[in-house]
mmCIF file of C-alpha atoms in Angstrom:
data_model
loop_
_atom_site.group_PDB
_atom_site.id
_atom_site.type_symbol
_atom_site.label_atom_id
_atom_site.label_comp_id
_atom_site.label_asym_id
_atom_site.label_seq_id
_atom_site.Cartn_x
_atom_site.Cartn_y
_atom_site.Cartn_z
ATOM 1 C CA UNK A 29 5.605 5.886 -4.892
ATOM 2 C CA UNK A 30 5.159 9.483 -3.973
ATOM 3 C CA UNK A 31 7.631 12.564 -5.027
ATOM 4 C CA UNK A 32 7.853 15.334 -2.934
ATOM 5 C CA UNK A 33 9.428 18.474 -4.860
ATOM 6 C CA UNK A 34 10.725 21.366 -2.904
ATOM 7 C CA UNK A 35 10.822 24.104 -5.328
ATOM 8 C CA UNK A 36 12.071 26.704 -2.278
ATOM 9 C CA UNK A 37 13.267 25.623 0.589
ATOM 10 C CA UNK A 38 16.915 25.088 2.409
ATOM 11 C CA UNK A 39 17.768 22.652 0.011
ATOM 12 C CA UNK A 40 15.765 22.205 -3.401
ATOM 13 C CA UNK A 41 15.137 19.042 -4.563
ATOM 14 C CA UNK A 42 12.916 16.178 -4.942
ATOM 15 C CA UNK A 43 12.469 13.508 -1.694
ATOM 16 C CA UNK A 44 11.189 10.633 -1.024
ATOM 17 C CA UNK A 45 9.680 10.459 2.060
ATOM 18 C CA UNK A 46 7.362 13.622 3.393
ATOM 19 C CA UNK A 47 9.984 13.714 6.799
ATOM 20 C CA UNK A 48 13.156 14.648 4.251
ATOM 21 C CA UNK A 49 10.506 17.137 2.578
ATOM 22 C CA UNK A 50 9.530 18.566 5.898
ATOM 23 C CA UNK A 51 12.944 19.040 7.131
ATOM 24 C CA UNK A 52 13.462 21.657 4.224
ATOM 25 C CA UNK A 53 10.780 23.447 4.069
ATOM 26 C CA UNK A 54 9.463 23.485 8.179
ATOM 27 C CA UNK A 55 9.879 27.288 9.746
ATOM 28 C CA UNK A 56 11.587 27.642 6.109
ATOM 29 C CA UNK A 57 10.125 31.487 4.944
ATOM 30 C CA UNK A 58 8.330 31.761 1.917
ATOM 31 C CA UNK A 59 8.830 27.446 0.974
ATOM 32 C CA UNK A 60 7.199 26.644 -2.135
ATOM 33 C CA UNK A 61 6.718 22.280 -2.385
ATOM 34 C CA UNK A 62 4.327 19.794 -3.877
ATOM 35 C CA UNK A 63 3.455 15.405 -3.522
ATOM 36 C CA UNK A 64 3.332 14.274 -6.655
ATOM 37 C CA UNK A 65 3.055 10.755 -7.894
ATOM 38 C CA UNK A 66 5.710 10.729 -10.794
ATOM 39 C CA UNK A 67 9.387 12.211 -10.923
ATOM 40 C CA UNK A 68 8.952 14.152 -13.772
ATOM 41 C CA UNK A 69 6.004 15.866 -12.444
ATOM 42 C CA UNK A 70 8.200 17.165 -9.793
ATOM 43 C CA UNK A 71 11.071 17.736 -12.225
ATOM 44 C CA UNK A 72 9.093 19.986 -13.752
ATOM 45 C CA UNK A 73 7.010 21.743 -10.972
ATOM 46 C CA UNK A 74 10.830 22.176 -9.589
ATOM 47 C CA UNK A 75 11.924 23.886 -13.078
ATOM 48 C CA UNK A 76 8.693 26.069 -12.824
ATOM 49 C CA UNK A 77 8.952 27.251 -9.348
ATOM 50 C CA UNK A 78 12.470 27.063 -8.324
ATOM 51 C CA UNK A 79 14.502 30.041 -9.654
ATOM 52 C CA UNK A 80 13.635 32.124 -6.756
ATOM 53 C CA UNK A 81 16.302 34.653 -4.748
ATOM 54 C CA UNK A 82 14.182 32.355 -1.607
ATOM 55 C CA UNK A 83 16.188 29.477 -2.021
ATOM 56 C CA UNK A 84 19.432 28.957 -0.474
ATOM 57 C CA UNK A 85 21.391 27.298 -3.268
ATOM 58 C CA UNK A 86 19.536 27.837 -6.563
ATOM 59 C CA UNK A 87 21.935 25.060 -8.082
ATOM 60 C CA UNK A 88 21.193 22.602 -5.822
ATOM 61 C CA UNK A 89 17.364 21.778 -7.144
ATOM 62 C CA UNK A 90 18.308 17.835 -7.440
ATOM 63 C CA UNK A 91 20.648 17.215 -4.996
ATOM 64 C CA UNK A 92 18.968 14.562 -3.637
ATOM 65 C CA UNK A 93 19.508 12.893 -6.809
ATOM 66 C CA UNK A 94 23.387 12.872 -6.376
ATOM 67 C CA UNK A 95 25.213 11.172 -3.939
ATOM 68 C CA UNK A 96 26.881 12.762 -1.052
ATOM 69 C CA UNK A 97 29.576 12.419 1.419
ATOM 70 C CA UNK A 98 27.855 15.702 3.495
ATOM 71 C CA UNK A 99 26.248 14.837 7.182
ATOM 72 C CA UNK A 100 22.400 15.472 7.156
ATOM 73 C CA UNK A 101 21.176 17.133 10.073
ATOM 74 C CA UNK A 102 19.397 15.225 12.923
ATOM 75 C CA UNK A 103 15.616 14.594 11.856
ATOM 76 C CA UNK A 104 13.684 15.023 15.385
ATOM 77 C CA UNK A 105 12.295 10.904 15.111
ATOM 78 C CA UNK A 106 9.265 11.313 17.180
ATOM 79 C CA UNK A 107 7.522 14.387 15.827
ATOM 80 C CA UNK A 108 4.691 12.444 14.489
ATOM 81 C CA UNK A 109 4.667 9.862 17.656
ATOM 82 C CA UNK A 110 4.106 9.644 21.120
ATOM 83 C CA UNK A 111 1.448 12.883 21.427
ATOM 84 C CA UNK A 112 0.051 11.851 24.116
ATOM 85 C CA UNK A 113 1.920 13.523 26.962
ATOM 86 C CA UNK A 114 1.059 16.418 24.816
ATOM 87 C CA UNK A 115 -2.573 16.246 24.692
ATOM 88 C CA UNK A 116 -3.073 15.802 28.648
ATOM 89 C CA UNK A 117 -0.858 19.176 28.751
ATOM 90 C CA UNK A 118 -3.659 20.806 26.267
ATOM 91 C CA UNK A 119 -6.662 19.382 28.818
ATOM 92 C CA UNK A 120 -4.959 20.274 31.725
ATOM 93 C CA UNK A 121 -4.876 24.244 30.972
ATOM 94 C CA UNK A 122 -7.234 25.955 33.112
ATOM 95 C CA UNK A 123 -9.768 28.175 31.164
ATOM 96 C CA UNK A 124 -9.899 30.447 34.149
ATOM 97 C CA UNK A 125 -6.469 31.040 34.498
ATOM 98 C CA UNK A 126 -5.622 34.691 34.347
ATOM 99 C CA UNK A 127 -1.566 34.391 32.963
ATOM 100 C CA UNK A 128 -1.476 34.207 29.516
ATOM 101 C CA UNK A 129 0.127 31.125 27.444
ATOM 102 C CA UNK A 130 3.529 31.220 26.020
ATOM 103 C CA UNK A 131 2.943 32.704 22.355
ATOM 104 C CA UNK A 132 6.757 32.504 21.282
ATOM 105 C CA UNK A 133 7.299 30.629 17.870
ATOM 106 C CA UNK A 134 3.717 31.664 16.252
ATOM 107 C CA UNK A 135 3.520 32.030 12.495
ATOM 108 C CA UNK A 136 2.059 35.045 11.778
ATOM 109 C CA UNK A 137 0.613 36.234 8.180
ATOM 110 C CA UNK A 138 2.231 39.485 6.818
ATOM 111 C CA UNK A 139 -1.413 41.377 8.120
ATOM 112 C CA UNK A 140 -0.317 39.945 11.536
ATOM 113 C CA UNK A 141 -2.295 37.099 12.098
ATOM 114 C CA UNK A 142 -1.520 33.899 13.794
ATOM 115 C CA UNK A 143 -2.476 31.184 11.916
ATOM 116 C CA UNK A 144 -3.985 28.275 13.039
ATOM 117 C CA UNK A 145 -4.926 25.098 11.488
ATOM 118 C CA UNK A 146 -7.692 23.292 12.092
ATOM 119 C CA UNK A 147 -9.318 19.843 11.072
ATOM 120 C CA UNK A 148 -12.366 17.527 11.440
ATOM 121 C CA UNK A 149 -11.972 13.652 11.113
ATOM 122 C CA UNK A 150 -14.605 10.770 11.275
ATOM 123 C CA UNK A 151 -14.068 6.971 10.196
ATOM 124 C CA UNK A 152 -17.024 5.741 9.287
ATOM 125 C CA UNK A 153 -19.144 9.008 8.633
ATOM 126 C CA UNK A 154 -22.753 8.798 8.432
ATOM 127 C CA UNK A 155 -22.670 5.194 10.035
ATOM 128 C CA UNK A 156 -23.747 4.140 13.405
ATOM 129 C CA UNK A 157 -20.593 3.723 14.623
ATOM 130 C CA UNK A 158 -19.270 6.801 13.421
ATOM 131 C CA UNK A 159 -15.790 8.472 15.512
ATOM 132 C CA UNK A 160 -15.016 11.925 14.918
ATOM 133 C CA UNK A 161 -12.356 13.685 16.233
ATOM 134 C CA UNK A 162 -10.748 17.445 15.991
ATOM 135 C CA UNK A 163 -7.617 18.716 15.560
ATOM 136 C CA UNK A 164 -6.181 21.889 15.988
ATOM 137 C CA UNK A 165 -2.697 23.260 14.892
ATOM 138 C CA UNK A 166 -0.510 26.467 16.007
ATOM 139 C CA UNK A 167 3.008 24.969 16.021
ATOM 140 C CA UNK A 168 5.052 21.665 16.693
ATOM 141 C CA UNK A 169 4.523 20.856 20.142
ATOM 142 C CA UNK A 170 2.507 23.714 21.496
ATOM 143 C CA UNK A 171 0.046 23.932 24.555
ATOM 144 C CA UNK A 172 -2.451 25.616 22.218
ATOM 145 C CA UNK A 173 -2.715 21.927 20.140
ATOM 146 C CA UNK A 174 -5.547 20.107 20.546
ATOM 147 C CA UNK A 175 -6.366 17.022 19.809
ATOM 148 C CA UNK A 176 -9.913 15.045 21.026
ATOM 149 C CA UNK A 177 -13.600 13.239 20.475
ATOM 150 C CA UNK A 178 -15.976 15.329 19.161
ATOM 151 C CA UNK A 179 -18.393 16.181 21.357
ATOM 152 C CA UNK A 180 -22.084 15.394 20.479
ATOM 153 C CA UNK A 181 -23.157 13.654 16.995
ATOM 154 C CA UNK A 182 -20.167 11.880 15.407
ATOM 155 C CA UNK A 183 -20.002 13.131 11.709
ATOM 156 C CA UNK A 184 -17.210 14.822 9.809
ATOM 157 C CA UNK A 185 -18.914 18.493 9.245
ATOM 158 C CA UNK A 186 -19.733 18.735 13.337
ATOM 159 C CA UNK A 187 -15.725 17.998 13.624
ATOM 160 C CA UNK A 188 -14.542 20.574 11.589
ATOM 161 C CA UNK A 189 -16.826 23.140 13.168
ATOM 162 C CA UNK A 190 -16.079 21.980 16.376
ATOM 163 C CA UNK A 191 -12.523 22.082 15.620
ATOM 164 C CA UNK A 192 -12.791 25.810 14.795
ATOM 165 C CA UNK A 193 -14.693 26.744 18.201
ATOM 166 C CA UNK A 194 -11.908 25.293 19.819
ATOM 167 C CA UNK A 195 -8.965 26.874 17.714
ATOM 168 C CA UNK A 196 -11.076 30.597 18.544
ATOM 169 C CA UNK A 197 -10.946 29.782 22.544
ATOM 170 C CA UNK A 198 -7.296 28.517 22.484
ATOM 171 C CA UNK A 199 -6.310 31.955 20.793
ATOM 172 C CA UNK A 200 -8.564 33.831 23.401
ATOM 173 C CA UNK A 201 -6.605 31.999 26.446
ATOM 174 C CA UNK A 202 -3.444 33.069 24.789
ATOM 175 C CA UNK A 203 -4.200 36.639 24.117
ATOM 176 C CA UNK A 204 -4.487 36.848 20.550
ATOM 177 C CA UNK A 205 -6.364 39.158 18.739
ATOM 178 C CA UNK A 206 -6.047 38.285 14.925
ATOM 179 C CA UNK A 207 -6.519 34.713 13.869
ATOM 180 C CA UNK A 208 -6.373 33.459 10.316
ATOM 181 C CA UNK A 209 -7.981 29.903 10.114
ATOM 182 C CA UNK A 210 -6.607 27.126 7.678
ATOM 183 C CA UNK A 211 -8.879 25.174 6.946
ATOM 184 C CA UNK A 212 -9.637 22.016 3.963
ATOM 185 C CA UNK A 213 -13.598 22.566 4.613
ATOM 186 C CA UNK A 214 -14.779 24.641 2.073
ATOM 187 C CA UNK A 215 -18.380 23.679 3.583
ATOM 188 C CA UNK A 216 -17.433 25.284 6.953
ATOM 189 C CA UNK A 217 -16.299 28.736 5.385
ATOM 190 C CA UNK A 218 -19.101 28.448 3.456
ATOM 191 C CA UNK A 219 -21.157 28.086 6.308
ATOM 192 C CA UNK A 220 -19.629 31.489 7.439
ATOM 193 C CA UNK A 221 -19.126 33.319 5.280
ATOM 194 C CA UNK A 222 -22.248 32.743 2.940
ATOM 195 C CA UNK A 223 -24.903 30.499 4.368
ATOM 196 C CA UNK A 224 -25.709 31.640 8.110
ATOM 197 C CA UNK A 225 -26.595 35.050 7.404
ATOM 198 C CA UNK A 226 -29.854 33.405 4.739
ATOM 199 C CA UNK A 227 -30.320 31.209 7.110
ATOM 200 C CA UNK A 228 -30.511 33.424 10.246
ATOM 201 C CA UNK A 229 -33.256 35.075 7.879
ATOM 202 C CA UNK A 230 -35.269 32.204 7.449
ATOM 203 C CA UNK A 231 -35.790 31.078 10.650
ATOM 204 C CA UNK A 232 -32.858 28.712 10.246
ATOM 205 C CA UNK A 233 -33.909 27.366 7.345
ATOM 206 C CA UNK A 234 -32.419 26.196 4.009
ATOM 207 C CA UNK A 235 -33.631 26.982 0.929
ATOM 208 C CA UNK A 236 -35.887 24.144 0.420
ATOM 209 C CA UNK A 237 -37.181 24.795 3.961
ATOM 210 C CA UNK A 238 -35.457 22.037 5.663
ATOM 211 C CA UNK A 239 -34.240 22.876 9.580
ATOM 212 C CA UNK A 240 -30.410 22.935 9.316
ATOM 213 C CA UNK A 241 -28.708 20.908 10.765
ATOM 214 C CA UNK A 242 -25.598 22.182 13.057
ATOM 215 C CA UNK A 243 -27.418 25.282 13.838
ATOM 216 C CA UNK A 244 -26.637 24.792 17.822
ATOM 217 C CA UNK A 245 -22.720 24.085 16.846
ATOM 218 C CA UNK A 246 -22.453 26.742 14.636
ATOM 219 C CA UNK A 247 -23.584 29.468 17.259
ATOM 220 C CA UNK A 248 -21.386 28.696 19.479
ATOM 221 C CA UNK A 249 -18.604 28.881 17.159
ATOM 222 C CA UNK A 250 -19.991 32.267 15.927
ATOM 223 C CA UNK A 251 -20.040 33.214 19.070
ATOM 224 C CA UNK A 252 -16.227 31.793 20.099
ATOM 225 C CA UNK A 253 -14.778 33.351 17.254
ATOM 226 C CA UNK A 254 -16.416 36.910 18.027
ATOM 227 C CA UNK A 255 -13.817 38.690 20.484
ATOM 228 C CA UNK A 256 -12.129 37.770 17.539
ATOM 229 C CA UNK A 257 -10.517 39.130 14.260
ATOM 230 C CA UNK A 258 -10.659 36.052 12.047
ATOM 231 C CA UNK A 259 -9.232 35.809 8.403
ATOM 232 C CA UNK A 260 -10.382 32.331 6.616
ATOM 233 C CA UNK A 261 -7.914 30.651 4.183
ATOM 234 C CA UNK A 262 -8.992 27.388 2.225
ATOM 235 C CA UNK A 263 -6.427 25.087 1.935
ATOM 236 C CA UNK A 264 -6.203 21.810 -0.089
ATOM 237 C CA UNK A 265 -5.975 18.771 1.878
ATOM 238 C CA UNK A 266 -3.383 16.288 1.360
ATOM 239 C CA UNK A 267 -1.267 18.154 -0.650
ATOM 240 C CA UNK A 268 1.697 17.875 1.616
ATOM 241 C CA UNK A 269 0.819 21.767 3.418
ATOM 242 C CA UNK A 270 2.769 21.020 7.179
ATOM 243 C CA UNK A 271 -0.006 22.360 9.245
ATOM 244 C CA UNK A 272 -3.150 20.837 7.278
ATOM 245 C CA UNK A 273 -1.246 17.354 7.765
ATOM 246 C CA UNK A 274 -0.709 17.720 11.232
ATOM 247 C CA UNK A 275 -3.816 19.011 12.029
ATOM 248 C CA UNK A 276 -5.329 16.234 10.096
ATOM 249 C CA UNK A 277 -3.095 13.945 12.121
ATOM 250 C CA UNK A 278 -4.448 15.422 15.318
ATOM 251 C CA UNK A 279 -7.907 14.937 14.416
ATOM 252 C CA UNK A 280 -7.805 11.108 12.866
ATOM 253 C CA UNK A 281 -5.793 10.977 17.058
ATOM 254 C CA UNK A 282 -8.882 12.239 18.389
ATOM 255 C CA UNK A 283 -11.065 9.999 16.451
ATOM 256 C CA UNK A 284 -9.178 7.613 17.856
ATOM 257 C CA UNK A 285 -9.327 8.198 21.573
ATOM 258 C CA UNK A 286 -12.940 8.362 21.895
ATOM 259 C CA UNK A 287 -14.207 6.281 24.595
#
C-alpha cells in the first residue's frame, strides 16, 4: 500500500490515496510531497521537510492520522475521467487562427516561464504491435492539452519527442515566449542538449557510425521549439509530481486511441 507524505502543502500529512494528496498540494505554492511504500518512510520524509513558514498549520503534519469531525472540501470526481470532450476541443483549434488562446491559470517558473509537461507512452515498445501515444500538460483542463497517436513509427523515444514538438506549437498558438519543458526523458534532453550538435557534425552519425535514428523527428522539433525560449527540467517519473502524472496519463490515453 502506497503513502503519500505532504511535507508542505494546505494540510501536512500523510494520505492514502494520490486524490487526498493532490487536493493539498494542487496550485498549492512552493508544495513539497513524496509516494512512498512504508509509513515510516513518510513519517520521516515529513519530519525532514515539514518545518517550513510554507505550510499552513505546521502542527498539523499527521492529521490525517486523527480522526475528525471537520467537513473536507469537495474533491472534483472526474478529473482523471471522461477527457474526451477535452481532447476533440484540443483537435479542433485552428492553427491558423489569428486570436490568441486563453493563457489565464499558467504556472510560471520564478524566470517567467510557463511550464509545460510533456510525455511519451508505448505498450508494447519495440514489438510489432507497438501503440505510442503523447501527452502534453499546461494545466487541468486546458485547450493547450493534448493528448493523441503518435504519428509515424510506434516506439516510446519517437513519443516523447513528438510530444515536445507539440508542447513548442501549442505555446506558439498561445503567444508564449518562454517555455520550460518537464520532462522524465533524460534521453530526449540528452538528445538536445548534448547529442545533435556531434551528430549534426558527423553527417548524422553516432559515434560508432551508425545513421541515427529519429533524425527527421528531431528536426522538426528543433525547429518547433526555435521561435522559442526553452528551459529543460528533468523530472522523475512516478514519483507522485502532478503534471508528470497527468501528462503520463495523457499519453498512455493517446496510446490508447490509436486507430
Amino acid at each position: 500500500m502506497p503513502y503519500y507524505a505532504v511535507a508542505i502543502g494546505r494540510i501536512p500529512g500523510i494520505y492514502d490515496t494520490w486524490d487526498e494528496c493532490k487536493e493539498q498540494v494542487h496550485q498549492f505554492s512552493g508544495p513539497k510531497f513524496k509516494k512512498f511504500n512504508t509509513r515510516q518512510e513518510a513519517n520521516d520524509f515529513v519530519n525532514a521537510y515539514g518545518n517550513s513558514s510554507k505550510n499552513t498549520n505546521k502542527n498539523s503534519y499527521y492529521k490525517r492520522d486523527v480522526p475528525s469531525t471537520s467537513v473536507k472540501r469537495p474533491f472534483e470526481p472526474n478529473l482523471y475521467e471522461n477527457r474526451e470532450e477535452k481532447r476533440r476541443k484540443t483537435d479542433s483549434i485552428n492553427y491558423a487562427s489569428s486570436s490568441k488562446i486563453e493563457t489565464h491559470g499558467l504556472e510560471k517558473d520564478e524566470n517567467g516561464f510557463v511550464n509545460v509537461y510533456t510525455d511519451g507512452a508505448c505498450s508494447q515498445n519495440g514489438k510489432r504491435k507497438a501503440r505510442a501515444g503523447i501527452g502534453v500538460w499546461f494545466s487541468d483542463d486546458h485547450p493547450l492539452n493534448v493528448s493523441r497517436a503518435v504519428v509515424g513509427r510506434q516506439t516510446n523515444n519517437m513519443a516523447e519527442i513528438q510530444a515536445v514538438t507539440i508542447a513548442a506549437r501549442q505555446a506558439q498558438k498561445a503567444g508564449i515566449k518562454k517555455l520550460k519543458i518537464n520532462t522524465d526523458s533524460q534521453f530526449l534532453i540528452n538528445c538536445k542538449t548534448k547529442w545533435m550538435k556531434s551528430w549534426k557534425a558527423k553527417g548524422w552519425k553516432t559515434a560508432d557510425g551508425r545513421p541515427v535514428i529519429n533524425k527527421e523527428e528531431l528536426l522538426e522539433m528543433e525547429a518547433a521549439i526555435a521561435p522559442l525560449q526553452v528551459s529543460w527540467n528533468h523530472v522523475r517519473g512516478h514519483r507522485g509530481i502532478y503534471g508528470n502524472e497527468m501528462a503520463d496519463k495523457l499519453a498512455r490515453e493517446g496510446a490508447n486511441n490509436k486507430n
